[in-house]
Each structure stands twice: as structure tokens, then as C-alpha cells.
């Protein structure tokens, strides 16, 4: 968790913080969930793992499977940036490129897993990924002296980051580590070309309808439907938070602004949190002296094709 005074003065927020998840192994917060999930699966005798991925989850699974010596099968959309593909193959996993989205990849894993003897590591289909991601919530409290910030802005795809942190806050309240009733407002950011949670939030719905023709360069956000949609929507509402959609041009421009004012080269998903903060500011939804945390969920180095573009 890093103070971001220059980005803070540029945006007009005096206590702006960045949770920089790009420094995790394999360059994204996905390492948190998949290290826990692979450890738990290996301890129970699982030997073959499979995962549908928008990019980072496949890389993290391939890496931890390599470390544990487990067989690994990764299904990824064909147009995922090349770094994600190379990382998986380099770690010795079998990579299958799919003409479609993560939801199509998930369908293939579901269809083949029984015959192939694979264990399905999809988001929220096993219980340990969310336990690993929960550590983001614990760290926020620990690194702020056992207080939580006022606002957390998180780029949302499958939603385990949000769901995991919300679970962590609940647990820490029960443990007596933090004061009850002082949780942050949770803000979900999605890309305008794939925003099922934003649409459901605005409609007051309890679950989200799948998004048709999902399109965004922020591959981690290209998740047209999420099994945990109701958990995300519940957390956003219970927290008094909101959901924001930003365009690809906005999130790419914001990625460069983010880097220019912090020295952190963010994933486009991380840039999206800055674009969302600017939107919330326009709408007077955040006070200038509130403690706001932007989550940079991954490293810009995996998205060179995407970030080699400087919108005006
Ligand atoms: C997976 C991913 C997301 C979305 O996170 P969820 O917890 O699945 O909602 C955001 N950013 C990056 C870089 C990702 O890899």
C-alpha cells in the first residue's frame, strides 16, 4: 500500500493510496488466490488442474502448478495479449486458445473435466482462491494500523477480489481486529464494453444478466457473466458503494496518467480505477479528504500491445 501524493494533488484527493498488486509473483493479484488454491488442491491429492482465464489467472495457475509439479491445462481467448500466452507455455502448462471469451473457455473446461480427470480451478468453483484473495483485505487493515479506508476502487471481472475483501472485513470484525461498522464504500469498475455488474447495480437487480458481445482491451474485465454476481452486488450495496463503467480510451489514458504521477506502470484494469475516481469526483461522490485506495491489480508489462497507444 503506497501513498500517492502526486497523483493525489493531480486528482484533488489529499489522502490517495495505491494498493500495488503488480509486484506479486506473475505480475498480478491472481497469484494470491491461485497459490492458496494450488496448495490446497495438491495437499488433497489432486494431480491435474484446468482453468478458463482472461489472462492473469492462467499465468498464475501455470506458475504454481509448475512449482508443485502438477499437470496444468489453460483455456484462454485467442486474442489475449501474447505475454499471457507465453507465460503459460513457458511454465510448462498446456495452452489451448479458444475462439471466444472466458465464458466459452469455462464451458469447455466444464465439458471435458470429468473425462480428462481435471480439477476445475475456475473462479468460485473451488473454495480456496477467494481465501487467498482475502489477504488483500487483511493487508489493507494491517497497513493502515487496523483501520480501513473510506473508499476502495476495484476493477471487477469475476469478482473474487471484491468478494474476498468483503469476507476479510467481516472476519476481522468478528475477530475484534477492527471496529465494526466502519467498512469502506466498495466501488466496482468495469469497462463500458462489458459492464454486467454496473448494469445490474443501476437496475437495482440482485443478479446480473450476461453481457452480449463483451469487448474491452482490459482483458481481466472481459467477463460477461460471473457466478458470484449476487455476492458482488450485495457487497457494493451493503457498503454504500457504487459501480462505474469507463470506456477503453478513458482507461488507457488513465493508465498513462497513473504511471506519470506515481511511477507505477499499471495494468489497464488498474488504470480503470483512476478513470473511475475522476468520474466519481465529477459526480461529487467522494470528499477531497477521504482516504481512497485505488487497486492496481496487475502489471502493465503484460499489456504492451494495449498500452502502446496514447489517446488524447
Ligand atoms: C482478474 C483480473 C481482474 C478482475 O478481478 P476479479 O477479482 O476477477 O474481479 C482485474 N484486474 C486484473 C489485472 C486481473 O487479472
mmCIF file of C-alpha atoms and ligand atoms in Angstrom:
data_model
loop_
_atom_site.group_PDB
_atom_site.id
_atom_site.type_symbol
_atom_site.label_atom_id
_atom_site.label_comp_id
_atom_site.label_asym_id
_atom_site.label_seq_id
_atom_site.Cartn_x
_atom_site.Cartn_y
_atom_site.Cartn_z
ATOM 1 C CA UNK A 1 0.000 0.000 0.000
ATOM 2 C CA UNK A 2 1.641 3.213 -1.128
ATOM 3 C CA UNK A 3 0.820 6.866 -0.589
ATOM 4 C CA UNK A 4 0.359 8.633 -3.919
ATOM 5 C CA UNK A 5 0.778 12.339 -3.115
ATOM 6 C CA UNK A 6 1.490 13.462 -6.685
ATOM 7 C CA UNK A 7 -1.481 11.601 -8.122
ATOM 8 C CA UNK A 8 -3.456 12.891 -5.129
ATOM 9 C CA UNK A 9 -2.726 16.523 -5.897
ATOM 10 C CA UNK A 10 -3.375 15.991 -9.614
ATOM 11 C CA UNK A 11 -6.805 14.481 -8.863
ATOM 12 C CA UNK A 12 -7.623 16.656 -5.841
ATOM 13 C CA UNK A 13 -7.619 13.920 -3.177
ATOM 14 C CA UNK A 14 -5.329 14.619 -0.242
ATOM 15 C CA UNK A 15 -5.146 11.055 1.107
ATOM 16 C CA UNK A 16 -4.957 8.930 -2.017
ATOM 17 C CA UNK A 17 -3.363 5.478 -1.737
ATOM 18 C CA UNK A 18 -2.418 2.800 -4.267
ATOM 19 C CA UNK A 19 -2.554 -0.884 -3.431
ATOM 20 C CA UNK A 20 0.035 -2.078 -5.920
ATOM 21 C CA UNK A 21 -0.667 -5.704 -6.742
ATOM 22 C CA UNK A 22 1.638 -5.654 -9.777
ATOM 23 C CA UNK A 23 4.582 -6.706 -7.610
ATOM 24 C CA UNK A 24 3.083 -10.125 -6.889
ATOM 25 C CA UNK A 25 4.658 -13.225 -8.498
ATOM 26 C CA UNK A 26 3.414 -13.444 -12.134
ATOM 27 C CA UNK A 27 2.588 -9.744 -12.032
ATOM 28 C CA UNK A 28 -0.971 -9.690 -10.715
ATOM 29 C CA UNK A 29 -3.124 -10.275 -7.648
ATOM 30 C CA UNK A 30 -4.205 -13.618 -9.196
ATOM 31 C CA UNK A 31 -1.133 -15.137 -7.524
ATOM 32 C CA UNK A 32 -2.810 -14.677 -4.139
ATOM 33 C CA UNK A 33 -5.785 -16.866 -4.978
ATOM 34 C CA UNK A 34 -4.015 -19.454 -7.056
ATOM 35 C CA UNK A 35 -1.108 -20.022 -4.665
ATOM 36 C CA UNK A 36 -3.678 -20.876 -1.994
ATOM 37 C CA UNK A 37 -5.823 -22.963 -4.361
ATOM 38 C CA UNK A 38 -2.904 -24.987 -5.779
ATOM 39 C CA UNK A 39 -1.523 -25.634 -2.299
ATOM 40 C CA UNK A 40 -4.930 -26.839 -1.090
ATOM 41 C CA UNK A 41 -5.515 -28.992 -4.191
ATOM 42 C CA UNK A 42 -2.048 -30.592 -4.025
ATOM 43 C CA UNK A 43 -2.484 -31.361 -0.320
ATOM 44 C CA UNK A 44 -5.674 -33.279 -1.187
ATOM 45 C CA UNK A 45 -4.018 -35.345 -3.878
ATOM 46 C CA UNK A 46 -5.196 -33.505 -6.994
ATOM 47 C CA UNK A 47 -2.737 -34.008 -9.879
ATOM 48 C CA UNK A 48 -4.380 -32.361 -12.928
ATOM 49 C CA UNK A 49 -5.617 -28.805 -12.928
ATOM 50 C CA UNK A 50 -7.639 -26.894 -15.520
ATOM 51 C CA UNK A 51 -8.708 -23.259 -15.732
ATOM 52 C CA UNK A 52 -10.550 -20.864 -18.042
ATOM 53 C CA UNK A 53 -8.841 -17.472 -17.967
ATOM 54 C CA UNK A 54 -8.887 -13.960 -19.366
ATOM 55 C CA UNK A 55 -5.080 -13.963 -18.923
ATOM 56 C CA UNK A 56 -3.579 -13.464 -15.488
ATOM 57 C CA UNK A 57 -5.271 -16.376 -13.722
ATOM 58 C CA UNK A 58 -3.855 -18.793 -16.311
ATOM 59 C CA UNK A 59 -0.337 -17.462 -15.805
ATOM 60 C CA UNK A 60 -0.601 -17.690 -12.036
ATOM 61 C CA UNK A 61 -2.019 -21.215 -12.162
ATOM 62 C CA UNK A 62 0.681 -22.354 -14.594
ATOM 63 C CA UNK A 63 3.379 -20.939 -12.320
ATOM 64 C CA UNK A 64 2.126 -22.531 -9.103
ATOM 65 C CA UNK A 65 1.384 -25.810 -10.891
ATOM 66 C CA UNK A 66 4.989 -25.793 -12.127
ATOM 67 C CA UNK A 67 6.244 -25.153 -8.608
ATOM 68 C CA UNK A 68 4.121 -28.014 -7.266
ATOM 69 C CA UNK A 69 4.808 -30.378 -10.188
ATOM 70 C CA UNK A 70 1.142 -30.677 -11.227
ATOM 71 C CA UNK A 71 -0.287 -31.062 -14.730
ATOM 72 C CA UNK A 72 -1.995 -27.888 -15.879
ATOM 73 C CA UNK A 73 -4.425 -27.061 -18.725
ATOM 74 C CA UNK A 74 -5.206 -23.438 -19.536
ATOM 75 C CA UNK A 75 -8.019 -22.191 -21.823
ATOM 76 C CA UNK A 76 -7.675 -18.600 -22.965
ATOM 77 C CA UNK A 77 -9.332 -16.406 -25.631
ATOM 78 C CA UNK A 78 -7.227 -16.391 -28.808
ATOM 79 C CA UNK A 79 -6.860 -12.605 -28.801
ATOM 80 C CA UNK A 80 -5.331 -12.416 -25.296
ATOM 81 C CA UNK A 81 -2.062 -10.397 -25.356
ATOM 82 C CA UNK A 82 0.962 -12.547 -26.160
ATOM 83 C CA UNK A 83 2.707 -12.185 -22.775
ATOM 84 C CA UNK A 84 -0.095 -14.123 -21.086
ATOM 85 C CA UNK A 85 0.204 -16.935 -23.626
ATOM 86 C CA UNK A 86 3.984 -17.158 -23.360
ATOM 87 C CA UNK A 87 3.973 -17.240 -19.577
ATOM 88 C CA UNK A 88 1.620 -20.221 -19.537
ATOM 89 C CA UNK A 89 3.572 -22.172 -22.162
ATOM 90 C CA UNK A 90 6.921 -21.318 -20.628
ATOM 91 C CA UNK A 91 5.765 -22.690 -17.269
ATOM 92 C CA UNK A 92 5.022 -25.999 -18.968
ATOM 93 C CA UNK A 93 1.233 -25.859 -18.961
ATOM 94 C CA UNK A 94 -0.860 -26.946 -21.958
ATOM 95 C CA UNK A 95 -2.369 -23.832 -23.517
ATOM 96 C CA UNK A 96 -5.484 -24.023 -25.638
ATOM 97 C CA UNK A 97 -6.531 -20.840 -27.454
ATOM 98 C CA UNK A 98 -10.286 -20.518 -27.841
ATOM 99 C CA UNK A 99 -12.255 -18.504 -30.404
ATOM 100 C CA UNK A 100 -14.469 -16.824 -27.851
ATOM 101 C CA UNK A 101 -14.498 -15.338 -24.375
ATOM 102 C CA UNK A 102 -13.635 -16.628 -20.891
ATOM 103 C CA UNK A 103 -17.210 -17.898 -20.634
ATOM 104 C CA UNK A 104 -16.603 -20.143 -23.689
ATOM 105 C CA UNK A 105 -13.341 -21.324 -22.103
ATOM 106 C CA UNK A 106 -15.248 -22.133 -18.913
ATOM 107 C CA UNK A 107 -17.772 -24.170 -20.853
ATOM 108 C CA UNK A 108 -15.006 -26.266 -22.425
ATOM 109 C CA UNK A 109 -13.383 -26.974 -19.047
ATOM 110 C CA UNK A 110 -16.798 -27.949 -17.661
ATOM 111 C CA UNK A 111 -17.479 -30.303 -20.552
ATOM 112 C CA UNK A 112 -14.105 -32.053 -20.526
ATOM 113 C CA UNK A 113 -13.079 -32.113 -16.891
ATOM 114 C CA UNK A 114 -14.733 -35.359 -15.878
ATOM 115 C CA UNK A 115 -13.472 -37.432 -18.799
ATOM 116 C CA UNK A 116 -9.975 -35.960 -18.509
ATOM 117 C CA UNK A 117 -9.737 -36.187 -14.715
ATOM 118 C CA UNK A 118 -9.084 -32.457 -14.362
ATOM 119 C CA UNK A 119 -9.840 -30.455 -11.254
ATOM 120 C CA UNK A 120 -11.681 -27.238 -12.177
ATOM 121 C CA UNK A 121 -9.909 -24.178 -10.752
ATOM 122 C CA UNK A 122 -12.489 -21.682 -12.109
ATOM 123 C CA UNK A 123 -13.404 -18.631 -10.055
ATOM 124 C CA UNK A 124 -15.620 -19.636 -7.090
ATOM 125 C CA UNK A 125 -15.922 -23.279 -8.213
ATOM 126 C CA UNK A 126 -13.387 -24.277 -5.577
ATOM 127 C CA UNK A 127 -13.218 -22.528 -2.203
ATOM 128 C CA UNK A 128 -9.563 -21.506 -1.832
ATOM 129 C CA UNK A 129 -8.973 -18.827 -4.457
ATOM 130 C CA UNK A 130 -11.232 -16.458 -2.577
ATOM 131 C CA UNK A 131 -9.385 -17.313 0.651
ATOM 132 C CA UNK A 132 -6.116 -16.249 -0.979
ATOM 133 C CA UNK A 133 -7.602 -13.043 -2.333
ATOM 134 C CA UNK A 134 -8.980 -12.276 1.094
ATOM 135 C CA UNK A 135 -5.443 -11.377 2.136
ATOM 136 C CA UNK A 136 -5.836 -8.090 0.216
ATOM 137 C CA UNK A 137 -8.459 -7.052 2.778
ATOM 138 C CA UNK A 138 -6.300 -8.150 5.709
ATOM 139 C CA UNK A 139 -3.328 -6.225 4.336
ATOM 140 C CA UNK A 140 -5.358 -3.047 3.879
ATOM 141 C CA UNK A 141 -6.225 -3.107 7.577
ATOM 142 C CA UNK A 142 -2.762 -4.133 8.714
ATOM 143 C CA UNK A 143 -1.041 -1.496 6.613
ATOM 144 C CA UNK A 144 -3.391 1.260 7.834
ATOM 145 C CA UNK A 145 -2.916 0.469 11.543
ATOM 146 C CA UNK A 146 -6.110 -1.678 11.788
ATOM 147 C CA UNK A 147 -8.380 0.907 10.295
ATOM 148 C CA UNK A 148 -9.987 0.620 6.910
ATOM 149 C CA UNK A 149 -10.011 3.331 4.222
ATOM 150 C CA UNK A 150 -13.155 5.280 3.299
ATOM 151 C CA UNK A 151 -13.363 4.138 -0.318
ATOM 152 C CA UNK A 152 -11.915 1.167 -2.219
ATOM 153 C CA UNK A 153 -11.993 1.325 -6.030
ATOM 154 C CA UNK A 154 -11.565 -2.114 -7.580
ATOM 155 C CA UNK A 155 -11.602 -3.283 -11.218
ATOM 156 C CA UNK A 156 -14.120 -6.085 -11.413
ATOM 157 C CA UNK A 157 -14.324 -9.155 -13.605
ATOM 158 C CA UNK A 158 -15.221 -12.435 -11.906
ATOM 159 C CA UNK A 159 -15.393 -10.540 -8.659
ATOM 160 C CA UNK A 160 -13.348 -12.611 -6.238
ATOM 161 C CA UNK A 161 -11.225 -9.616 -5.317
ATOM 162 C CA UNK A 162 -14.267 -7.715 -4.084
ATOM 163 C CA UNK A 163 -15.901 -10.765 -2.553
ATOM 164 C CA UNK A 164 -12.668 -11.813 -0.842
ATOM 165 C CA UNK A 165 -12.077 -8.397 0.696
ATOM 166 C CA UNK A 166 -15.648 -8.158 1.910
ATOM 167 C CA UNK A 167 -15.207 -11.550 3.591
ATOM 168 C CA UNK A 168 -11.950 -10.350 5.169
ATOM 169 C CA UNK A 169 -13.677 -7.290 6.648
ATOM 170 C CA UNK A 170 -16.417 -9.488 8.102
ATOM 171 C CA UNK A 171 -13.866 -11.845 9.663
ATOM 172 C CA UNK A 172 -11.736 -9.053 11.097
ATOM 173 C CA UNK A 173 -14.814 -7.505 12.721
ATOM 174 C CA UNK A 174 -15.674 -10.868 14.288
ATOM 175 C CA UNK A 175 -12.088 -11.324 15.451
ATOM 176 C CA UNK A 176 -12.207 -7.888 17.068
ATOM 177 C CA UNK A 177 -9.267 -6.685 14.966
ATOM 178 C CA UNK A 178 -11.176 -3.744 13.511
ATOM 179 C CA UNK A 179 -14.109 -1.684 14.736
ATOM 180 C CA UNK A 180 -17.456 -2.952 13.405
ATOM 181 C CA UNK A 181 -19.495 -0.757 11.109
ATOM 182 C CA UNK A 182 -16.606 1.188 9.612
ATOM 183 C CA UNK A 183 -16.048 -0.580 6.337
ATOM 184 C CA UNK A 184 -15.124 1.237 3.150
ATOM 185 C CA UNK A 185 -17.562 2.062 0.389
ATOM 186 C CA UNK A 186 -16.714 -0.502 -2.282
ATOM 187 C CA UNK A 187 -16.672 0.752 -5.859
ATOM 188 C CA UNK A 188 -16.675 -1.714 -8.732
ATOM 189 C CA UNK A 189 -15.151 -0.505 -12.001
ATOM 190 C CA UNK A 190 -15.935 -2.208 -15.287
ATOM 191 C CA UNK A 191 -15.261 -1.444 -18.936
ATOM 192 C CA UNK A 192 -18.122 0.149 -20.862
ATOM 193 C CA UNK A 193 -17.901 -2.708 -23.398
ATOM 194 C CA UNK A 194 -18.518 -5.330 -20.695
ATOM 195 C CA UNK A 195 -20.327 -3.973 -17.659
ATOM 196 C CA UNK A 196 -22.856 -6.542 -16.406
ATOM 197 C CA UNK A 197 -22.378 -5.622 -12.748
ATOM 198 C CA UNK A 198 -22.746 -1.888 -13.382
ATOM 199 C CA UNK A 199 -25.939 -2.506 -15.348
ATOM 200 C CA UNK A 200 -27.378 -4.750 -12.628
ATOM 201 C CA UNK A 201 -26.373 -2.312 -9.883
ATOM 202 C CA UNK A 202 -28.080 0.566 -11.659
ATOM 203 C CA UNK A 203 -31.191 -1.530 -12.288
ATOM 204 C CA UNK A 204 -31.425 -2.494 -8.608
ATOM 205 C CA UNK A 205 -31.156 -6.186 -9.564
ATOM 206 C CA UNK A 206 -29.848 -8.927 -7.269
ATOM 207 C CA UNK A 207 -28.120 -10.839 -10.067
ATOM 208 C CA UNK A 208 -26.610 -9.773 -13.393
ATOM 209 C CA UNK A 209 -27.631 -10.775 -16.914
ATOM 210 C CA UNK A 210 -24.765 -11.973 -19.133
ATOM 211 C CA UNK A 211 -23.305 -9.184 -21.305
ATOM 212 C CA UNK A 212 -23.621 -9.752 -25.062
ATOM 213 C CA UNK A 213 -20.598 -9.132 -27.351
ATOM 214 C CA UNK A 214 -18.245 -8.266 -24.495
ATOM 215 C CA UNK A 215 -15.372 -6.097 -25.712
ATOM 216 C CA UNK A 216 -12.562 -4.344 -23.885
ATOM 217 C CA UNK A 217 -8.770 -4.190 -24.045
ATOM 218 C CA UNK A 218 -8.688 -4.622 -20.254
ATOM 219 C CA UNK A 219 -8.727 -8.410 -20.573
ATOM 220 C CA UNK A 220 -9.252 -9.040 -16.851
ATOM 221 C CA UNK A 221 -12.536 -7.142 -17.123
ATOM 222 C CA UNK A 222 -13.795 -9.075 -20.148
ATOM 223 C CA UNK A 223 -16.003 -11.374 -18.083
ATOM 224 C CA UNK A 224 -19.550 -11.340 -19.489
ATOM 225 C CA UNK A 225 -21.108 -13.299 -16.630
ATOM 226 C CA UNK A 226 -19.893 -14.128 -13.115
ATOM 227 C CA UNK A 227 -21.126 -16.893 -10.808
ATOM 228 C CA UNK A 228 -20.563 -14.561 -7.837
ATOM 229 C CA UNK A 229 -22.610 -11.689 -9.279
ATOM 230 C CA UNK A 230 -25.085 -11.686 -6.368
ATOM 231 C CA UNK A 231 -22.255 -11.600 -3.814
ATOM 232 C CA UNK A 232 -20.633 -8.617 -5.553
ATOM 233 C CA UNK A 233 -23.901 -6.707 -5.841
ATOM 234 C CA UNK A 234 -24.650 -7.402 -2.191
ATOM 235 C CA UNK A 235 -21.218 -6.154 -1.074
ATOM 236 C CA UNK A 236 -21.486 -2.986 -3.174
ATOM 237 C CA UNK A 237 -24.903 -2.182 -1.684
ATOM 238 C CA UNK A 238 -24.136 -3.147 1.917
ATOM 239 C CA UNK A 239 -21.050 -0.947 1.786
ATOM 240 C CA UNK A 240 -22.900 2.081 0.418
ATOM 241 C CA UNK A 241 -20.668 1.897 -2.645
ATOM 242 C CA UNK A 242 -21.381 2.041 -6.325
ATOM 243 C CA UNK A 243 -20.436 0.682 -9.751
ATOM 244 C CA UNK A 244 -18.886 2.672 -12.598
ATOM 245 C CA UNK A 245 -18.238 1.880 -16.279
ATOM 246 C CA UNK A 246 -15.387 3.596 -18.144
ATOM 247 C CA UNK A 247 -14.524 3.457 -21.849
ATOM 248 C CA UNK A 248 -11.379 1.811 -23.219
ATOM 249 C CA UNK A 249 -9.989 5.195 -24.273
ATOM 250 C CA UNK A 250 -10.559 6.542 -20.773
ATOM 251 C CA UNK A 251 -8.913 3.578 -19.079
ATOM 252 C CA UNK A 252 -5.873 3.580 -21.383
ATOM 253 C CA UNK A 253 -5.377 7.340 -20.998
ATOM 254 C CA UNK A 254 -5.802 6.921 -17.235
ATOM 255 C CA UNK A 255 -3.168 4.145 -17.205
ATOM 256 C CA UNK A 256 -0.611 6.593 -18.587
ATOM 257 C CA UNK A 257 -1.741 9.338 -16.171
ATOM 258 C CA UNK A 258 -1.408 6.816 -13.335
ATOM 259 C CA UNK A 259 2.152 5.956 -14.362
ATOM 260 C CA UNK A 260 3.121 9.584 -14.926
ATOM 261 C CA UNK A 261 2.079 10.594 -11.404
ATOM 262 C CA UNK A 262 3.185 7.536 -9.428
ATOM 263 C CA UNK A 263 5.989 5.747 -11.279
ATOM 264 C CA UNK A 264 3.875 2.579 -11.202
ATOM 265 C CA UNK A 265 3.257 1.181 -14.726
ATOM 266 C CA UNK A 266 -0.242 -0.229 -14.206
ATOM 267 C CA UNK A 267 -2.335 -2.838 -15.954
ATOM 268 C CA UNK A 268 -5.181 -1.209 -17.920
ATOM 269 C CA UNK A 269 -7.503 -2.578 -15.211
ATOM 270 C CA UNK A 270 -5.519 -0.542 -12.670
ATOM 271 C CA UNK A 271 -5.767 2.498 -14.920
ATOM 272 C CA UNK A 272 -9.528 1.989 -14.955
ATOM 273 C CA UNK A 273 -9.667 2.701 -11.210
ATOM 274 C CA UNK A 274 -8.205 6.160 -11.812
ATOM 275 C CA UNK A 275 -10.710 6.813 -14.605
ATOM 276 C CA UNK A 276 -13.449 5.799 -12.153
ATOM 277 C CA UNK A 277 -12.126 8.115 -9.452
ATOM 278 C CA UNK A 278 -12.260 11.043 -11.888
ATOM 279 C CA UNK A 279 -15.867 10.113 -12.702
ATOM 280 C CA UNK A 280 -16.829 9.903 -9.005
ATOM 281 C CA UNK A 281 -15.217 13.285 -8.465
ATOM 282 C CA UNK A 282 -17.338 14.853 -11.226
ATOM 283 C CA UNK A 283 -20.395 13.402 -9.505
ATOM 284 C CA UNK A 284 -19.283 14.606 -6.027
ATOM 285 C CA UNK A 285 -19.376 11.058 -4.718
ATOM 286 C CA UNK A 286 -16.050 11.250 -2.861
ATOM 287 C CA UNK A 287 -14.869 14.001 -0.485
ATOM 288 C CA UNK A 288 -11.457 15.540 -1.115
ATOM 289 C CA UNK A 289 -10.089 14.462 2.278
ATOM 290 C CA UNK A 290 -11.410 10.898 2.289
ATOM 291 C CA UNK A 291 -8.930 8.056 2.300
ATOM 292 C CA UNK A 292 -9.312 6.455 -1.142
ATOM 293 C CA UNK A 293 -7.499 3.293 -2.266
ATOM 294 C CA UNK A 294 -7.030 2.533 -5.971
ATOM 295 C CA UNK A 295 -6.210 -1.103 -6.683
ATOM 296 C CA UNK A 296 -3.618 -1.633 -9.375
ATOM 297 C CA UNK A 297 -4.414 -5.300 -9.856
ATOM 298 C CA UNK A 298 -1.644 -6.104 -12.333
ATOM 299 C CA UNK A 299 1.448 -5.062 -14.213
ATOM 300 C CA UNK A 300 1.441 -3.025 -17.414
ATOM 301 C CA UNK A 301 4.323 -5.120 -18.761
ATOM 302 C CA UNK A 302 1.957 -7.879 -19.858
ATOM 303 C CA UNK A 303 -0.152 -5.484 -21.972
ATOM 304 C CA UNK A 304 2.415 -3.810 -24.212
ATOM 305 C CA UNK A 305 0.211 -4.042 -27.322
ATOM 306 C CA UNK A 306 -2.644 -2.372 -25.462
ATOM 307 C CA UNK A 307 -0.663 0.328 -23.718
ATOM 308 C CA UNK A 308 1.306 1.309 -26.830
ATOM 309 C CA UNK A 309 -1.476 3.777 -27.519
ATOM 310 C CA UNK A 310 -1.758 7.319 -26.188
ATOM 311 C CA UNK A 311 -5.329 8.651 -26.533
ATOM 312 C CA UNK A 312 -5.557 12.461 -26.429
HETATM 313 C C1 LIG B 1 -8.631 -10.931 -12.998
HETATM 314 C C2 LIG B 1 -8.282 -9.502 -13.024
HETATM 315 C C3 LIG B 1 -9.190 -8.514 -12.601
HETATM 316 C C4 LIG B 1 -10.597 -8.847 -12.166
HETATM 317 O O1 LIG B 1 -10.563 -9.356 -10.874
HETATM 318 P P1 LIG B 1 -11.768 -10.210 -10.250
HETATM 319 O O2 LIG B 1 -11.387 -10.417 -8.849
HETATM 320 O O3 LIG B 1 -11.848 -11.442 -11.073
HETATM 321 O O4 LIG B 1 -12.991 -9.384 -10.378
HETATM 322 C C5 LIG B 1 -8.754 -7.202 -12.554
HETATM 323 N N1 LIG B 1 -7.521 -6.865 -12.947
HETATM 324 C C6 LIG B 1 -6.622 -7.762 -13.387
HETATM 325 C C7 LIG B 1 -5.277 -7.310 -13.814
HETATM 326 C C8 LIG B 1 -6.967 -9.123 -13.429
HETATM 327 O O5 LIG B 1 -6.074 -10.019 -13.835
#
